[in-house]
Amino acid sequence: MYDAYVANVDSEFGSFLDALDASGLLDNTYLVLTSDHGEMFERGVVGHTTPLMYDAGLHIPLLISAPGQKTRNDVHSQTNSVDILPTLLQIAGHAVPAWAEGQLLPGFGGFEDDSRATFSVDAKLNSSFGRLSIASMAMRKNGFKIIYYKGYRGTDSFELYNLQDDPEELVDLFNKDVSHSNLMKDELLKALMSTVDRCKVDILWYT
């Protein structure tokens, strides 16, 4: 049933593109296709309502077609959804505000950089008005990914994966590759605390 649904959406989107092309709109239009999450059919999970932070749920499409573009250009470097806003603002000729996260996408003024840390967070069980006490966080950098599960059943835990050697994230290296684990754990927690500090400022400002 899921494959049939995907095939139907693909067919309808193809019809949409054909209509845009026939109308001439693609000659002066940027077309962007992305998503907010993937889908899992593994580890006992079906769908995306899960605290798990594996790539089956995190890896999403990002397709951008520039006006009049006829050739394909694949970018394999890691990017993040927060990169879309500054990229679209740059394309539209607007300044990128200082508060905007992310950076310009490769091919649109940015460059490929796997040494950059990118983050994903799931905190559906956490109050919107309090600190992150129950949440799942992941950080990718240099082909590795660390996952931090915070507060589930009152405990914290970490996992580490080498995405180049283990793209399906089956071999947890957190207690095996201690040097990588410590470096990435420290960077993730530092980024988390930096976010908490910024939120404190925002709370003081608005009160």
mmCIF file of C-alpha atoms in Angstrom:
data_model
loop_
_atom_site.group_PDB
_atom_site.id
_atom_site.type_symbol
_atom_site.label_atom_id
_atom_site.label_comp_id
_atom_site.label_asym_id
_atom_site.label_seq_id
_atom_site.Cartn_x
_atom_site.Cartn_y
_atom_site.Cartn_z
ATOM 1 C CA MET A 1 0.000 0.000 0.000
ATOM 2 C CA TYR A 2 2.842 2.393 0.803
ATOM 3 C CA ASP A 3 4.578 1.687 -2.517
ATOM 4 C CA ALA A 4 1.287 2.335 -4.320
ATOM 5 C CA TYR A 5 0.888 5.645 -2.477
ATOM 6 C CA VAL A 6 4.427 6.737 -3.394
ATOM 7 C CA ALA A 7 3.868 5.744 -7.041
ATOM 8 C CA ASN A 8 0.654 7.789 -7.130
ATOM 9 C CA VAL A 9 2.298 10.885 -5.644
ATOM 10 C CA ASP A 10 5.219 10.510 -8.061
ATOM 11 C CA SER A 11 2.832 10.332 -11.014
ATOM 12 C CA GLU A 12 0.851 13.373 -9.868
ATOM 13 C CA PHE A 13 3.999 15.388 -9.226
ATOM 14 C CA GLY A 14 5.218 14.456 -12.702
ATOM 15 C CA SER A 15 1.965 15.779 -14.160
ATOM 16 C CA PHE A 16 2.437 18.980 -12.159
ATOM 17 C CA LEU A 17 5.959 19.438 -13.560
ATOM 18 C CA ASP A 18 4.746 18.765 -17.105
ATOM 19 C CA ALA A 19 2.070 21.459 -16.703
ATOM 20 C CA LEU A 20 4.602 23.977 -15.368
ATOM 21 C CA ASP A 21 6.959 23.183 -18.245
ATOM 22 C CA ALA A 22 4.223 23.474 -20.868
ATOM 23 C CA SER A 23 3.128 26.839 -19.471
ATOM 24 C CA GLY A 24 6.665 28.227 -19.611
ATOM 25 C CA LEU A 25 6.717 28.965 -15.878
ATOM 26 C CA LEU A 26 9.833 26.868 -15.309
ATOM 27 C CA ASP A 27 11.773 29.321 -17.454
ATOM 28 C CA ASN A 28 11.593 31.947 -14.692
ATOM 29 C CA THR A 29 10.782 29.908 -11.579
ATOM 30 C CA TYR A 30 12.776 28.198 -8.854
ATOM 31 C CA LEU A 31 11.143 24.916 -7.944
ATOM 32 C CA VAL A 32 11.967 23.403 -4.543
ATOM 33 C CA LEU A 33 10.855 19.987 -3.318
ATOM 34 C CA THR A 34 11.632 18.818 0.210
ATOM 35 C CA SER A 35 10.031 17.094 3.180
ATOM 36 C CA ASP A 36 9.983 17.292 6.965
ATOM 37 C CA HIS A 37 10.811 13.650 7.696
ATOM 38 C CA GLY A 38 11.407 10.231 6.217
ATOM 39 C CA GLU A 39 9.643 6.971 7.020
ATOM 40 C CA MET A 40 10.816 3.929 8.961
ATOM 41 C CA PHE A 41 9.996 0.322 8.150
ATOM 42 C CA GLU A 42 12.596 -1.239 10.426
ATOM 43 C CA ARG A 43 13.500 -1.806 14.084
ATOM 44 C CA GLY A 44 9.868 -2.522 14.849
ATOM 45 C CA VAL A 45 8.748 0.951 13.698
ATOM 46 C CA VAL A 46 6.342 1.761 10.882
ATOM 47 C CA GLY A 47 6.047 5.452 10.048
ATOM 48 C CA HIS A 48 7.720 8.442 11.644
ATOM 49 C CA THR A 49 6.090 8.908 15.055
ATOM 50 C CA THR A 50 9.133 7.580 16.877
ATOM 51 C CA PRO A 51 11.874 9.039 19.073
ATOM 52 C CA LEU A 52 14.492 7.066 17.122
ATOM 53 C CA MET A 53 16.989 9.212 15.228
ATOM 54 C CA TYR A 54 18.171 6.861 12.493
ATOM 55 C CA ASP A 55 18.524 8.044 8.910
ATOM 56 C CA ALA A 56 15.417 6.205 7.741
ATOM 57 C CA GLY A 57 13.436 8.894 9.536
ATOM 58 C CA LEU A 58 15.861 11.808 9.206
ATOM 59 C CA HIS A 59 17.086 11.571 5.603
ATOM 60 C CA ILE A 60 14.801 13.703 3.414
ATOM 61 C CA PRO A 61 14.755 14.762 -0.237
ATOM 62 C CA LEU A 62 15.873 18.207 -1.337
ATOM 63 C CA LEU A 63 15.498 18.961 -5.036
ATOM 64 C CA ILE A 64 15.984 22.463 -6.453
ATOM 65 C CA SER A 65 15.469 23.369 -10.095
ATOM 66 C CA ALA A 66 16.717 26.783 -11.215
ATOM 67 C CA PRO A 67 14.973 28.757 -13.988
ATOM 68 C CA GLY A 68 15.621 27.125 -17.330
ATOM 69 C CA GLN A 69 17.816 24.389 -15.807
ATOM 70 C CA LYS A 70 18.222 21.413 -18.137
ATOM 71 C CA THR A 71 21.087 19.421 -16.631
ATOM 72 C CA ARG A 72 21.296 17.568 -13.326
ATOM 73 C CA ASN A 73 23.815 18.369 -10.601
ATOM 74 C CA ASP A 74 24.051 16.031 -7.609
ATOM 75 C CA VAL A 75 25.343 17.278 -4.255
ATOM 76 C CA HIS A 76 26.463 14.537 -1.873
ATOM 77 C CA SER A 77 27.689 16.699 0.986
ATOM 78 C CA GLN A 78 25.492 16.857 4.075
ATOM 79 C CA THR A 79 23.095 19.785 4.324
ATOM 80 C CA ASN A 80 20.264 20.685 6.675
ATOM 81 C CA SER A 81 16.705 21.945 6.346
ATOM 82 C CA VAL A 82 17.717 25.208 8.027
ATOM 83 C CA ASP A 83 19.848 25.941 4.938
ATOM 84 C CA ILE A 84 16.770 26.429 2.767
ATOM 85 C CA LEU A 85 15.696 29.779 4.256
ATOM 86 C CA PRO A 86 18.980 31.673 3.740
ATOM 87 C CA THR A 87 19.364 30.119 0.296
ATOM 88 C CA LEU A 88 15.906 31.238 -0.867
ATOM 89 C CA LEU A 89 16.446 34.716 0.579
ATOM 90 C CA GLN A 90 19.754 34.983 -1.302
ATOM 91 C CA ILE A 91 18.088 33.823 -4.524
ATOM 92 C CA ALA A 92 15.323 36.416 -4.069
ATOM 93 C CA GLY A 93 17.865 39.189 -3.505
ATOM 94 C CA HIS A 94 17.057 39.720 0.171
ATOM 95 C CA ALA A 95 19.450 40.004 3.082
ATOM 96 C CA VAL A 96 19.700 37.010 5.385
ATOM 97 C CA PRO A 97 18.701 38.095 8.925
ATOM 98 C CA ALA A 98 21.200 37.541 11.711
ATOM 99 C CA TRP A 99 18.811 35.241 13.576
ATOM 100 C CA ALA A 100 18.523 32.794 10.672
ATOM 101 C CA GLU A 101 20.267 29.487 11.177
ATOM 102 C CA GLY A 102 21.813 27.558 8.336
ATOM 103 C CA GLN A 103 24.070 28.526 5.473
ATOM 104 C CA LEU A 104 23.853 28.838 1.714
ATOM 105 C CA LEU A 105 23.457 25.527 -0.069
ATOM 106 C CA PRO A 106 26.214 24.263 -2.400
ATOM 107 C CA GLY A 107 25.607 25.590 -5.891
ATOM 108 C CA PHE A 108 23.832 28.679 -4.562
ATOM 109 C CA GLY A 109 26.758 30.489 -2.990
ATOM 110 C CA GLY A 110 27.655 27.832 -0.433
ATOM 111 C CA PHE A 111 30.133 24.976 -0.602
ATOM 112 C CA GLU A 112 30.295 21.305 0.329
ATOM 113 C CA ASP A 113 31.602 20.856 3.857
ATOM 114 C CA ASP A 114 31.275 17.523 5.663
ATOM 115 C CA SER A 115 33.276 18.899 8.597
ATOM 116 C CA ARG A 116 30.303 21.082 9.474
ATOM 117 C CA ALA A 117 28.119 19.811 12.330
ATOM 118 C CA THR A 118 24.416 19.522 11.480
ATOM 119 C CA PHE A 119 21.716 18.789 14.040
ATOM 120 C CA SER A 120 18.320 17.101 14.266
ATOM 121 C CA VAL A 121 15.961 17.208 17.266
ATOM 122 C CA ASP A 122 12.744 15.414 18.177
ATOM 123 C CA ALA A 123 11.006 16.603 21.346
ATOM 124 C CA LYS A 124 7.329 15.732 20.915
ATOM 125 C CA LEU A 125 7.028 14.579 24.522
ATOM 126 C CA ASN A 126 8.619 17.730 25.918
ATOM 127 C CA SER A 127 6.686 20.798 27.028
ATOM 128 C CA SER A 128 6.900 23.681 24.576
ATOM 129 C CA PHE A 129 7.480 26.038 27.480
ATOM 130 C CA GLY A 130 10.261 24.267 29.363
ATOM 131 C CA ARG A 131 13.799 23.031 28.947
ATOM 132 C CA LEU A 132 14.446 19.872 26.980
ATOM 133 C CA SER A 133 13.968 17.147 29.562
ATOM 134 C CA ILE A 134 12.775 14.415 27.185
ATOM 135 C CA ALA A 135 14.185 14.615 23.679
ATOM 136 C CA SER A 136 16.161 12.858 20.949
ATOM 137 C CA MET A 137 19.069 14.676 19.322
ATOM 138 C CA ALA A 138 21.503 13.757 16.577
ATOM 139 C CA MET A 139 24.625 15.430 15.231
ATOM 140 C CA ARG A 140 26.378 14.542 11.976
ATOM 141 C CA LYS A 141 29.972 15.485 11.239
ATOM 142 C CA ASN A 142 32.786 14.083 9.071
ATOM 143 C CA GLY A 143 30.848 10.958 8.185
ATOM 144 C CA PHE A 144 29.913 10.128 11.788
ATOM 145 C CA LYS A 145 26.639 10.542 13.631
ATOM 146 C CA ILE A 146 26.095 10.696 17.374
ATOM 147 C CA ILE A 147 22.623 10.241 18.849
ATOM 148 C CA TYR A 148 21.621 11.497 22.291
ATOM 149 C CA TYR A 149 18.469 10.141 23.939
ATOM 150 C CA LYS A 150 17.724 12.404 26.898
ATOM 151 C CA GLY A 151 15.313 11.658 29.711
ATOM 152 C CA TYR A 152 13.519 8.599 28.391
ATOM 153 C CA ARG A 153 12.611 6.419 31.375
ATOM 154 C CA GLY A 154 14.649 8.825 33.462
ATOM 155 C CA THR A 155 18.003 8.020 31.842
ATOM 156 C CA ASP A 156 20.306 9.415 29.160
ATOM 157 C CA SER A 157 22.100 7.356 26.522
ATOM 158 C CA PHE A 158 24.324 7.875 23.480
ATOM 159 C CA GLU A 159 25.008 5.996 20.241
ATOM 160 C CA LEU A 160 27.728 6.592 17.626
ATOM 161 C CA TYR A 161 27.780 5.396 14.019
ATOM 162 C CA ASN A 162 30.286 5.568 11.170
ATOM 163 C CA LEU A 163 27.914 6.369 8.318
ATOM 164 C CA GLN A 164 30.496 5.703 5.624
ATOM 165 C CA ASP A 165 31.243 2.159 6.778
ATOM 166 C CA ASP A 166 27.847 1.459 8.352
ATOM 167 C CA PRO A 167 25.141 3.435 6.499
ATOM 168 C CA GLU A 168 22.351 1.342 8.042
ATOM 169 C CA GLU A 169 23.535 2.264 11.544
ATOM 170 C CA LEU A 170 23.769 -1.285 12.833
ATOM 171 C CA VAL A 171 27.074 -1.111 14.757
ATOM 172 C CA ASP A 172 27.057 1.244 17.733
ATOM 173 C CA LEU A 173 30.603 2.531 18.271
ATOM 174 C CA PHE A 174 29.961 4.751 21.273
ATOM 175 C CA ASN A 175 31.769 2.484 23.737
ATOM 176 C CA LYS A 176 34.253 1.214 21.140
ATOM 177 C CA ASP A 177 35.578 4.364 19.445
ATOM 178 C CA VAL A 178 36.057 6.398 22.610
ATOM 179 C CA SER A 179 38.026 9.246 21.006
ATOM 180 C CA HIS A 180 35.325 9.985 18.423
ATOM 181 C CA SER A 181 32.613 9.469 21.011
ATOM 182 C CA ASN A 182 34.073 11.979 23.444
ATOM 183 C CA LEU A 183 34.735 14.616 20.787
ATOM 184 C CA MET A 184 31.261 14.417 19.279
ATOM 185 C CA LYS A 185 29.513 14.114 22.638
ATOM 186 C CA ASP A 186 31.258 17.250 23.897
ATOM 187 C CA GLU A 187 30.375 19.200 20.746
ATOM 188 C CA LEU A 188 26.736 18.093 20.842
ATOM 189 C CA LEU A 189 26.303 18.989 24.513
ATOM 190 C CA LYS A 190 28.077 22.321 23.992
ATOM 191 C CA ALA A 191 25.696 23.156 21.132
ATOM 192 C CA LEU A 192 22.735 22.148 23.292
ATOM 193 C CA MET A 193 23.863 24.363 26.175
ATOM 194 C CA SER A 194 24.444 27.252 23.766
ATOM 195 C CA THR A 195 20.840 26.887 22.588
ATOM 196 C CA VAL A 196 19.605 26.808 26.177
ATOM 197 C CA ASP A 197 21.540 29.997 26.942
ATOM 198 C CA ARG A 198 20.035 31.762 23.916
ATOM 199 C CA CYS A 199 16.551 30.679 25.011
ATOM 200 C CA LYS A 200 17.207 32.170 28.475
ATOM 201 C CA VAL A 201 17.998 35.502 26.814
ATOM 202 C CA ASP A 202 14.840 35.313 24.723
ATOM 203 C CA ILE A 203 12.743 34.551 27.807
ATOM 204 C CA LEU A 204 14.223 37.488 29.699
ATOM 205 C CA TRP A 205 13.668 39.737 26.693
ATOM 206 C CA TYR A 206 10.000 38.887 26.299
ATOM 207 C CA THR A 207 9.206 39.084 30.014
#
